Short mmCIF file of C-alpha atoms and ligand atoms in Angstrom, two decimals:
data_model
loop_
_atom_site.label_atom_id
_atom_site.label_comp_id
_atom_site.label_asym_id
_atom_site.label_seq_id
_atom_site.Cartn_x
_atom_site.Cartn_y
_atom_site.Cartn_z
CA UNK A 1 -14.57 -27.03 -27.09
CA UNK A 2 -12.95 -23.73 -28.11
CA UNK A 3 -11.70 -21.27 -25.38
CA UNK A 4 -14.73 -19.00 -25.22
CA UNK A 5 -17.46 -21.60 -24.30
CA UNK A 6 -15.12 -23.22 -21.78
CA UNK A 7 -14.53 -19.83 -20.15
CA UNK A 8 -18.23 -19.06 -20.11
CA UNK A 9 -18.94 -22.44 -18.46
CA UNK A 10 -16.33 -21.80 -15.71
CA UNK A 11 -17.75 -18.23 -15.09
CA UNK A 12 -21.24 -19.73 -14.73
CA UNK A 13 -19.94 -22.03 -11.99
CA UNK A 14 -18.02 -19.27 -10.34
CA UNK A 15 -21.00 -16.92 -10.23
CA UNK A 16 -22.70 -19.50 -7.90
CA UNK A 17 -19.83 -19.34 -5.28
CA UNK A 18 -20.59 -15.76 -4.47
CA UNK A 19 -24.38 -15.29 -3.92
CA UNK A 20 -24.41 -13.11 -0.81
CA UNK A 21 -21.59 -10.98 -2.20
CA UNK A 22 -23.40 -10.27 -5.26
CA UNK A 23 -26.63 -9.52 -3.45
CA UNK A 24 -24.77 -7.01 -1.35
CA UNK A 25 -23.27 -5.36 -4.39
CA UNK A 26 -26.75 -5.06 -5.95
CA UNK A 27 -27.99 -3.19 -2.86
CA UNK A 28 -24.78 -1.06 -2.66
CA UNK A 29 -25.26 -0.03 -6.28
CA UNK A 30 -28.44 1.92 -5.15
CA UNK A 31 -26.90 3.79 -2.26
CA UNK A 32 -23.11 4.04 -2.84
CA UNK A 33 -21.85 5.91 -5.82
CA UNK A 34 -20.46 3.33 -8.27
CA UNK A 35 -21.50 0.45 -6.05
CA UNK A 36 -18.26 0.37 -3.84
CA UNK A 37 -15.68 2.64 -2.26
CA UNK A 38 -12.57 2.67 -4.46
CA UNK A 39 -10.43 0.59 -2.41
CA UNK A 40 -13.18 -2.03 -2.58
CA UNK A 41 -13.01 -2.28 -6.39
CA UNK A 42 -13.51 -5.81 -7.78
CA UNK A 43 -10.46 -7.99 -7.87
CA UNK A 44 -11.55 -9.27 -11.31
CA UNK A 45 -15.28 -8.58 -11.59
CA UNK A 46 -18.26 -8.30 -9.25
CA UNK A 47 -19.77 -11.66 -10.37
CA UNK A 48 -16.93 -14.24 -10.29
CA UNK A 49 -14.79 -12.87 -7.42
CA UNK A 50 -15.68 -12.13 -3.86
CA UNK A 51 -16.55 -8.63 -2.99
CA UNK A 52 -17.70 -8.60 0.57
CA UNK A 53 -15.71 -10.00 3.60
CA UNK A 54 -17.02 -10.75 7.04
CA UNK A 55 -14.03 -11.38 9.44
CA UNK A 56 -10.29 -11.79 9.43
CA UNK A 57 -7.75 -13.41 11.82
CA UNK A 58 -4.07 -13.85 11.30
CA UNK A 59 -3.56 -13.81 7.58
CA UNK A 60 -6.96 -15.42 6.85
CA UNK A 61 -10.15 -13.64 5.71
CA UNK A 62 -13.59 -15.13 5.43
CA UNK A 63 -15.93 -13.88 2.61
CA UNK A 64 -19.78 -13.49 3.34
CA UNK A 65 -20.30 -16.69 1.45
CA UNK A 66 -18.25 -18.53 3.87
CA UNK A 67 -15.03 -19.07 1.82
CA UNK A 68 -11.66 -18.64 3.58
CA UNK A 69 -8.64 -17.00 1.89
CA UNK A 70 -5.07 -16.69 2.85
CA UNK A 71 -4.79 -12.95 2.30
CA UNK A 72 -1.85 -11.18 0.63
CA UNK A 73 -3.46 -7.71 0.48
CA UNK A 74 -3.68 -7.33 4.24
CA UNK A 75 -6.03 -4.33 3.78
CA UNK A 76 -3.66 -2.60 1.25
CA UNK A 77 -0.83 -3.01 3.69
CA UNK A 78 -2.67 -1.65 6.82
CA UNK A 79 -2.02 -5.05 8.66
CA UNK A 80 1.61 -5.86 9.18
CA UNK A 81 1.11 -8.12 12.29
CA UNK A 82 -2.11 -9.83 11.01
CA UNK A 83 -5.95 -9.23 11.52
CA UNK A 84 -7.34 -9.17 15.00
CA UNK A 85 -3.69 -9.35 16.71
CA UNK A 86 -4.82 -9.89 20.27
CA UNK A 87 -2.20 -7.66 22.08
CA UNK A 88 -2.74 -4.72 19.69
CA UNK A 89 -6.64 -4.79 19.81
CA UNK A 90 -6.84 -5.35 23.50
CA UNK A 91 -4.61 -2.12 24.01
CA UNK A 92 -6.80 -0.14 21.77
CA UNK A 93 -10.11 -1.53 23.28
CA UNK A 94 -9.12 -0.85 26.77
CA UNK A 95 -7.95 2.62 26.00
CA UNK A 96 -11.22 3.26 24.12
CA UNK A 97 -13.23 2.27 27.20
CA UNK A 98 -11.60 5.37 28.96
CA UNK A 99 -12.64 7.57 26.01
CA UNK A 100 -11.03 7.80 22.73
CA UNK A 101 -11.05 11.55 22.35
CA UNK A 102 -10.45 13.49 25.64
CA UNK A 103 -11.18 17.09 24.26
CA UNK A 104 -7.59 18.39 24.38
CA UNK A 105 -4.36 16.43 24.82
CA UNK A 106 -3.59 13.04 26.33
CA UNK A 107 -0.35 11.60 27.50
CA UNK A 108 -0.42 8.98 24.79
CA UNK A 109 0.12 11.96 22.17
CA UNK A 110 3.51 12.67 23.74
CA UNK A 111 4.43 8.88 24.45
CA UNK A 112 3.56 7.86 20.74
CA UNK A 113 5.83 10.71 19.18
CA UNK A 114 8.70 9.82 21.64
CA UNK A 115 8.44 6.29 20.86
CA UNK A 116 8.28 6.66 17.05
CA UNK A 117 11.01 9.28 16.66
CA UNK A 118 13.99 7.07 17.07
CA UNK A 119 12.54 4.75 14.32
CA UNK A 120 13.16 7.24 11.59
CA UNK A 121 16.45 8.85 10.31
CA UNK A 122 16.78 12.50 11.26
CA UNK A 123 13.40 12.53 12.92
CA UNK A 124 13.28 14.89 15.94
CA UNK A 125 9.61 16.03 15.97
CA UNK A 126 6.34 14.70 14.37
CA UNK A 127 2.83 15.43 13.94
CA UNK A 128 0.11 12.82 13.98
CA UNK A 129 -2.81 12.31 11.58
CA UNK A 130 -5.20 9.58 10.54
CA UNK A 131 -4.40 8.79 6.95
CA UNK A 132 -1.50 8.74 4.72
CA UNK A 133 -3.17 11.45 2.48
CA UNK A 134 -3.27 13.82 5.42
CA UNK A 135 0.38 13.10 6.43
CA UNK A 136 1.64 13.99 2.92
CA UNK A 137 -0.56 16.98 2.50
CA UNK A 138 0.72 18.23 5.90
CA UNK A 139 4.48 17.42 4.89
CA UNK A 140 4.16 19.67 1.80
CA UNK A 141 2.44 22.46 3.77
CA UNK A 142 5.33 22.32 6.28
CA UNK A 143 7.76 22.36 3.44
CA UNK A 144 6.26 25.43 1.88
CA UNK A 145 6.15 27.22 5.20
CA UNK A 146 9.92 26.30 5.84
CA UNK A 147 11.22 27.25 2.45
CA UNK A 148 8.95 30.20 1.71
CA UNK A 149 8.39 28.58 -1.81
CA UNK A 150 5.19 27.38 -3.04
CA UNK A 151 5.78 24.77 -6.00
CA UNK A 152 6.17 21.09 -5.26
CA UNK A 153 7.35 18.09 -7.38
CA UNK A 154 5.98 14.57 -7.11
CA UNK A 155 6.33 11.32 -9.02
CA UNK A 156 3.47 9.06 -8.01
CA UNK A 157 0.63 8.39 -5.61
CA UNK A 158 0.40 10.22 -2.41
CA UNK A 159 -3.19 10.11 -1.58
CA UNK A 160 -6.53 11.10 -2.68
CA UNK A 161 -6.20 15.02 -2.13
CA UNK A 162 -6.59 17.40 -5.13
CA UNK A 163 -2.80 18.00 -5.28
CA UNK A 164 -1.93 14.38 -5.90
CA UNK A 165 -4.57 13.47 -8.38
CA UNK A 166 -4.06 13.42 -12.23
CA UNK A 167 -5.52 16.71 -13.67
CA UNK A 168 -9.14 16.20 -14.33
CA UNK A 169 -12.08 18.56 -14.45
CA UNK A 170 -12.89 18.21 -10.80
CA UNK A 171 -9.62 19.41 -9.66
CA UNK A 172 -8.93 23.01 -9.00
CA UNK A 173 -7.56 24.97 -12.04
CA UNK A 174 -4.07 26.12 -11.62
CA UNK A 175 -2.81 22.99 -9.79
CA UNK A 176 -0.71 22.00 -12.59
CA UNK A 177 1.50 25.19 -11.98
CA UNK A 178 1.77 24.32 -8.39
CA UNK A 179 2.29 20.62 -8.63
CA UNK A 180 4.90 19.40 -11.11
CA UNK A 181 5.44 15.79 -12.02
CA UNK A 182 8.83 14.03 -12.54
CA UNK A 183 9.54 10.34 -13.31
CA UNK A 184 10.91 8.62 -10.28
CA UNK A 185 13.41 6.51 -12.05
CA UNK A 186 14.66 9.23 -14.20
CA UNK A 187 16.69 11.88 -12.22
CA UNK A 188 17.06 13.98 -15.27
CA UNK A 189 13.37 14.61 -15.35
CA UNK A 190 13.61 16.13 -11.88
CA UNK A 191 16.67 18.20 -12.93
CA UNK A 192 14.66 19.66 -15.82
CA UNK A 193 12.01 20.81 -13.55
CA UNK A 194 14.50 22.55 -11.33
CA UNK A 195 15.94 24.20 -14.50
CA UNK A 196 12.47 25.45 -15.50
CA UNK A 197 11.73 26.82 -12.12
CA UNK A 198 14.99 27.54 -10.15
CA UNK A 199 14.30 28.62 -6.56
CA UNK A 200 10.50 28.04 -6.76
CA UNK A 201 10.30 24.39 -5.72
CA UNK A 202 9.72 23.98 -2.15
CA UNK A 203 9.94 20.17 -1.84
CA UNK A 204 10.26 17.01 -3.97
CA UNK A 205 8.06 14.16 -2.56
CA UNK A 206 9.00 10.65 -3.42
CA UNK A 207 7.48 7.20 -2.53
CA UNK A 208 10.50 4.82 -2.87
CA UNK A 209 8.37 1.92 -4.44
CA UNK A 210 8.02 4.31 -7.52
CA UNK A 211 11.74 3.77 -8.30
CA UNK A 212 11.65 0.52 -10.30
CA UNK A 213 13.68 -1.64 -10.41
CA UNK A 214 14.65 -0.63 -6.85
CA UNK A 215 17.90 1.22 -6.91
CA UNK A 216 19.20 3.19 -3.97
CA UNK A 217 21.60 5.22 -6.26
CA UNK A 218 18.60 6.64 -8.09
CA UNK A 219 16.98 7.76 -4.67
CA UNK A 220 20.21 9.32 -3.54
CA UNK A 221 20.64 11.05 -6.77
CA UNK A 222 17.04 12.60 -6.50
CA UNK A 223 18.12 13.78 -2.99
CA UNK A 224 21.33 15.45 -4.33
CA UNK A 225 19.44 17.12 -6.95
CA UNK A 226 16.78 18.31 -4.55
CA UNK A 227 19.08 19.70 -2.05
CA UNK A 228 21.39 21.25 -4.56
CA UNK A 229 18.45 23.49 -5.56
CA UNK A 230 17.55 24.42 -1.93
CA UNK A 231 14.48 22.30 -1.75
CA UNK A 232 13.44 19.65 0.86
CA UNK A 233 13.14 16.03 0.08
CA UNK A 234 9.89 14.43 1.52
CA UNK A 235 10.20 10.63 1.70
CA UNK A 236 6.65 9.13 1.38
CA UNK A 237 7.01 5.98 3.29
CA UNK A 238 3.34 5.42 3.78
CA UNK A 239 3.69 1.90 2.50
CA UNK A 240 7.27 1.12 3.30
CA UNK A 241 7.65 2.73 6.77
CA UNK A 242 8.27 0.09 9.52
CA UNK A 243 7.65 -2.73 6.93
CA UNK A 244 11.10 -2.63 5.13
CA UNK A 245 14.09 -4.02 7.16
CA UNK A 246 15.58 -2.31 9.37
CA UNK A 247 12.48 0.08 9.50
CA UNK A 248 12.30 2.16 6.47
CA UNK A 249 13.85 2.56 3.00
CA UNK A 250 15.55 5.61 4.29
CA UNK A 251 17.31 3.75 6.96
CA UNK A 252 18.12 0.96 4.64
CA UNK A 253 20.02 3.16 2.04
CA UNK A 254 21.51 5.63 4.53
CA UNK A 255 19.31 8.60 3.59
CA UNK A 256 18.25 11.13 6.01
CA UNK A 257 15.18 12.85 4.60
CA UNK A 258 14.08 16.44 5.56
CA UNK A 259 10.55 14.98 6.13
CA UNK A 260 9.15 11.44 6.19
CA UNK A 261 5.55 10.31 6.12
CA UNK A 262 4.35 6.95 7.47
CA UNK A 263 1.13 5.34 7.87
CA UNK A 264 -0.09 1.77 6.91
CA UNK A 265 2.02 -0.46 9.07
CA UNK A 266 2.07 1.83 12.13
CA UNK A 267 -0.90 0.65 14.20
CA UNK A 268 -2.02 -2.68 12.59
CA UNK A 269 -5.29 -1.82 11.40
CA UNK A 270 -6.08 1.26 13.34
CA UNK A 271 -6.24 4.54 11.57
CA UNK A 272 -2.92 6.67 12.23
CA UNK A 273 -0.35 8.37 10.19
CA UNK A 274 2.59 10.47 11.07
CA UNK A 275 4.89 13.24 9.42
CA UNK A 276 8.17 13.64 11.01
CA UNK A 277 11.39 15.52 10.30
CA UNK A 278 14.16 17.57 11.80
CA UNK A 279 13.35 20.24 14.45
CA UNK A 280 14.71 22.87 12.04
CA UNK A 281 11.97 21.96 9.49
CA UNK A 282 9.16 20.80 11.74
CA UNK A 283 9.36 23.97 13.75
CA UNK A 284 7.71 25.57 10.87
CA UNK A 285 4.50 23.57 11.69
CA UNK A 286 4.16 25.17 15.17
CA UNK A 287 0.80 26.84 15.21
CA UNK A 288 -0.02 25.91 11.65
CA UNK A 289 -3.40 24.60 10.92
CA UNK A 290 -3.42 21.04 10.14
CA UNK A 291 -5.45 19.60 12.94
CA UNK A 292 -8.80 17.86 12.62
CA UNK A 293 -11.43 16.68 15.12
CA UNK A 294 -10.26 12.95 15.33
CA UNK A 295 -6.55 13.33 15.18
CA UNK A 296 -6.12 13.04 18.90
CA UNK A 297 -7.84 9.65 18.85
CA UNK A 298 -6.09 7.64 21.68
CA UNK A 299 -7.36 3.98 20.79
CA UNK A 300 -5.24 3.99 17.57
CA UNK A 301 -2.31 5.35 19.56
CA UNK A 302 -2.51 2.63 22.13
CA UNK A 303 -2.79 0.16 19.33
CA UNK A 304 0.35 1.72 17.80
CA UNK A 305 2.34 1.42 21.05
CA UNK A 306 1.37 -2.10 21.47
CA UNK A 307 2.29 -3.02 17.82
CA UNK A 308 5.74 -1.29 18.30
CA UNK A 309 6.39 -3.48 21.34
CA UNK A 310 5.72 -6.63 19.19
CA UNK A 311 8.04 -5.36 16.45
CA UNK A 312 10.73 -4.73 19.11
CA UNK A 313 10.86 -8.24 20.25
CA UNK A 314 10.09 -10.10 17.02
CA UNK A 315 12.06 -9.92 13.64
CA UNK A 316 8.82 -8.80 11.81
CA UNK A 317 10.77 -6.91 9.03
CA UNK A 318 13.18 -9.92 8.50
CA UNK A 319 10.34 -12.38 8.50
CA UNK A 320 8.20 -10.62 5.76
CA UNK A 321 11.34 -10.01 3.84
CA UNK A 322 12.32 -13.71 3.87
CA UNK A 323 8.75 -15.00 3.04
CA UNK A 324 8.31 -12.52 0.27
CA UNK A 325 11.57 -13.63 -1.28
CA UNK A 326 10.45 -17.25 -1.25
CA UNK A 327 7.07 -16.36 -2.76
CA UNK A 328 8.90 -14.43 -5.53
CA UNK A 329 11.31 -17.25 -6.22
CA UNK A 330 8.49 -19.83 -6.16
CA UNK A 331 6.24 -17.90 -8.56
CA UNK A 332 9.17 -17.38 -11.04
CA UNK A 333 9.96 -21.18 -10.76
CA UNK A 334 6.42 -22.24 -11.60
CA UNK A 335 6.00 -19.71 -14.43
CA UNK A 336 9.10 -21.06 -16.11
CA UNK A 337 8.12 -24.62 -15.38
CA UNK A 338 4.65 -24.02 -17.28
CA UNK A 339 6.31 -22.00 -20.15
CA UNK A 340 4.50 -18.81 -19.41
CA UNK A 341 5.98 -15.37 -19.85
CA UNK A 342 5.50 -13.84 -16.37
CA UNK A 343 7.67 -12.33 -13.67
CA UNK A 344 7.44 -12.11 -9.93
CA UNK A 345 9.40 -9.27 -8.42
CA UNK A 346 9.90 -7.18 -5.24
CA UNK A 347 8.06 -3.80 -5.57
CA UNK A 348 10.35 -2.41 -4.16
CA UNK A 349 11.64 -4.91 -1.75
CA UNK A 350 10.61 -8.64 -1.17
CA UNK A 351 8.17 -7.74 1.59
CA UNK A 352 5.95 -6.24 -1.06
CA UNK A 353 5.98 -8.67 -4.02
CA UNK A 354 3.94 -8.75 -7.23
CA UNK A 355 3.39 -11.00 -10.21
CA UNK A 356 2.92 -9.86 -13.71
CA UNK A 357 2.27 -11.76 -16.91
CA UNK A 358 4.09 -10.52 -19.98
CA UNK A 359 2.78 -12.86 -22.85
CA UNK A 360 3.63 -10.94 -26.15
CA UNK A 361 -0.06 -10.90 -27.35
CA UNK A 362 -1.73 -8.18 -25.33
CA UNK A 363 -5.13 -9.69 -25.52
CA UNK A 364 -3.88 -13.12 -24.49
CA UNK A 365 -2.05 -11.54 -21.74
CA UNK A 366 -5.02 -9.83 -20.37
CA UNK A 367 -7.20 -12.87 -20.54
CA UNK A 368 -4.58 -15.12 -18.91
CA UNK A 369 -4.36 -12.53 -16.05
CA UNK A 370 -8.00 -12.56 -15.44
CA UNK A 371 -8.27 -16.41 -15.61
CA UNK A 372 -5.40 -16.93 -13.24
CA UNK A 373 -6.30 -14.58 -10.58
CA UNK A 374 -9.97 -15.80 -10.74
CA UNK A 375 -8.70 -19.35 -10.33
CA UNK A 376 -6.39 -18.28 -7.50
CA UNK A 377 -9.35 -16.74 -5.68
CA UNK A 378 -11.59 -19.58 -6.22
CA UNK A 379 -9.01 -21.89 -4.38
CA UNK A 380 -8.71 -19.64 -1.40
CA UNK A 381 -5.72 -17.27 -1.85
CA UNK A 382 -6.32 -13.60 -2.07
CA UNK A 383 -3.82 -12.09 -4.51
CA UNK A 384 -4.58 -8.73 -6.07
CA UNK A 385 -4.09 -8.51 -9.92
CA UNK A 386 -3.31 -4.94 -10.14
CA UNK A 387 -1.88 -3.80 -6.81
CA UNK A 388 1.40 -4.95 -5.16
CA UNK A 389 1.01 -7.56 -2.24
CA UNK A 390 1.91 -7.31 1.40
CA UNK A 391 3.30 -10.24 3.37
CA UNK A 392 2.62 -9.98 7.13
CA UNK A 393 3.97 -11.35 10.32
CA UNK A 394 1.05 -13.61 10.45
CA UNK A 395 1.97 -15.61 7.41
CA UNK A 396 4.14 -18.62 7.81
CA UNK A 397 6.61 -20.52 5.53
CA UNK A 398 3.74 -23.13 5.23
CA UNK A 399 1.34 -20.55 4.04
CA UNK A 400 3.76 -19.61 1.26
CA UNK A 401 4.41 -23.10 0.22
CA UNK A 402 0.50 -23.69 0.07
CA UNK A 403 0.11 -20.52 -1.80
CA UNK A 404 2.77 -21.64 -4.39
CA UNK A 405 0.78 -24.84 -4.79
CA UNK A 406 -2.34 -22.97 -5.32
CA UNK A 407 -0.75 -20.75 -7.85
CA UNK A 408 0.71 -23.87 -9.67
CA UNK A 409 -2.84 -25.45 -9.89
CA UNK A 410 -4.42 -22.05 -10.92
CA UNK A 411 -2.00 -21.39 -13.70
CA UNK A 412 -2.42 -25.03 -15.03
CA UNK A 413 -6.24 -24.56 -14.98
CA UNK A 414 -6.09 -20.99 -16.56
CA UNK A 415 -3.99 -22.30 -19.38
CA UNK A 416 -6.19 -25.29 -19.90
CA UNK A 417 -9.15 -22.81 -20.18
CA UNK A 418 -7.26 -20.79 -22.67
CA UNK A 419 -5.49 -23.54 -24.75
CA UNK A 420 -7.70 -26.48 -24.12
C1 PLP B 1 3.01 6.12 -1.03
C2 PLP B 1 1.57 6.37 -0.44
N1 PLP B 1 1.48 7.59 -0.02
C3 PLP B 1 0.18 7.94 0.42
C4 PLP B 1 -0.95 7.25 0.46
C5 PLP B 1 -2.26 7.55 0.86
O1 PLP B 1 -2.49 7.01 2.09
P1 PLP B 1 -4.08 6.90 2.51
O2 PLP B 1 -4.70 5.93 1.55
O3 PLP B 1 -3.98 6.40 3.96
O4 PLP B 1 -4.69 8.14 2.54
C6 PLP B 1 -0.71 5.89 0.01
C7 PLP B 1 -1.96 4.98 -0.09
O5 PLP B 1 -1.76 3.81 -0.62
C8 PLP B 1 0.56 5.50 -0.38
O6 PLP B 1 0.79 4.28 -0.89
#
């Protein structure tokens, strides 16, 4: 049998694994534009990989067809401690029973900020939001107010708001003159922006995972260039904050940013984000309009405080880094064992690993990627083919070893489908 019929036969059997998932997707196509919200995009495709999940506990997810997965997406990093972590959720539920929003202010608003400030270098004041997009948008607004300048420079994804999207016809005209792009790993590209527009750039916003391979000296160079031109550096640690040992990339590399944004790992699955910085810069935010109806939600703050207590007594960042490194090493071993061009690497640090095929023929590479990830999913491990992964405190060394065995078998079977 040649590759095509073998692959089609396997696709037919995989389709039968996910009947409820496929039925839900059919219904969704009628009522949700595109059939799914964008973070719910198919891992491979809607027919042969799971689309809908019913429950999660620890690092395990169960899909609507009853299959269990060891998950390495952890809701795109929103869970650092694992799904349904009892202590965190109990704190949130008991707060919710007393009202989630109490019209004006609540003592938790102060307690939360006081608890979090010492975790981030240079942070003396903070404002809280619900999402990473809000935190980054607010950071730039504060930077504009502080510097009196209007233009900003960015190098990657900072959320879904107009200013951080590629220029398309639905983005307001003129944004391209307000939001300039540079290449994160290339300090000269930032230098060039400052040379074109001296004294107009209010802030440079940088997500550290955009500097690849990870290199602290590049980040420190970007900081030097930014400050030399009187602009502020906003470190967007929405993904990395509280996940990277000892608590942020900034702290790890000895950088004191003007502003820092944090979200995903803050409240273990509860919506919360933060923009923090020095008093000098953050004072520009006093009285500024960036508030929204649900910002004062106390349940997520109670969850965050409980999550912080866990992180204070357990070496969560060390644990996820060690397991991530073992996963990376194991994946590289099995790729070379099976003679496949592929690389596992830290994006940017081992707690956030990824695995990429690099076979010289692009068509073969794309097909091998698809077959491998589909087989991994069918064997009960949730690895995303296009997005970096997240190791959590709920994963164990045993989970990693089992995952490596699953990947070994999935790669062997994917190669057998391709090559016979
Ligand atoms: C670095 C970074 N900044 C900002 C955001 C936006 O966060 P959110 O999706 O919570 O709006 C993300 C989301 O993935 C991110 O990775």
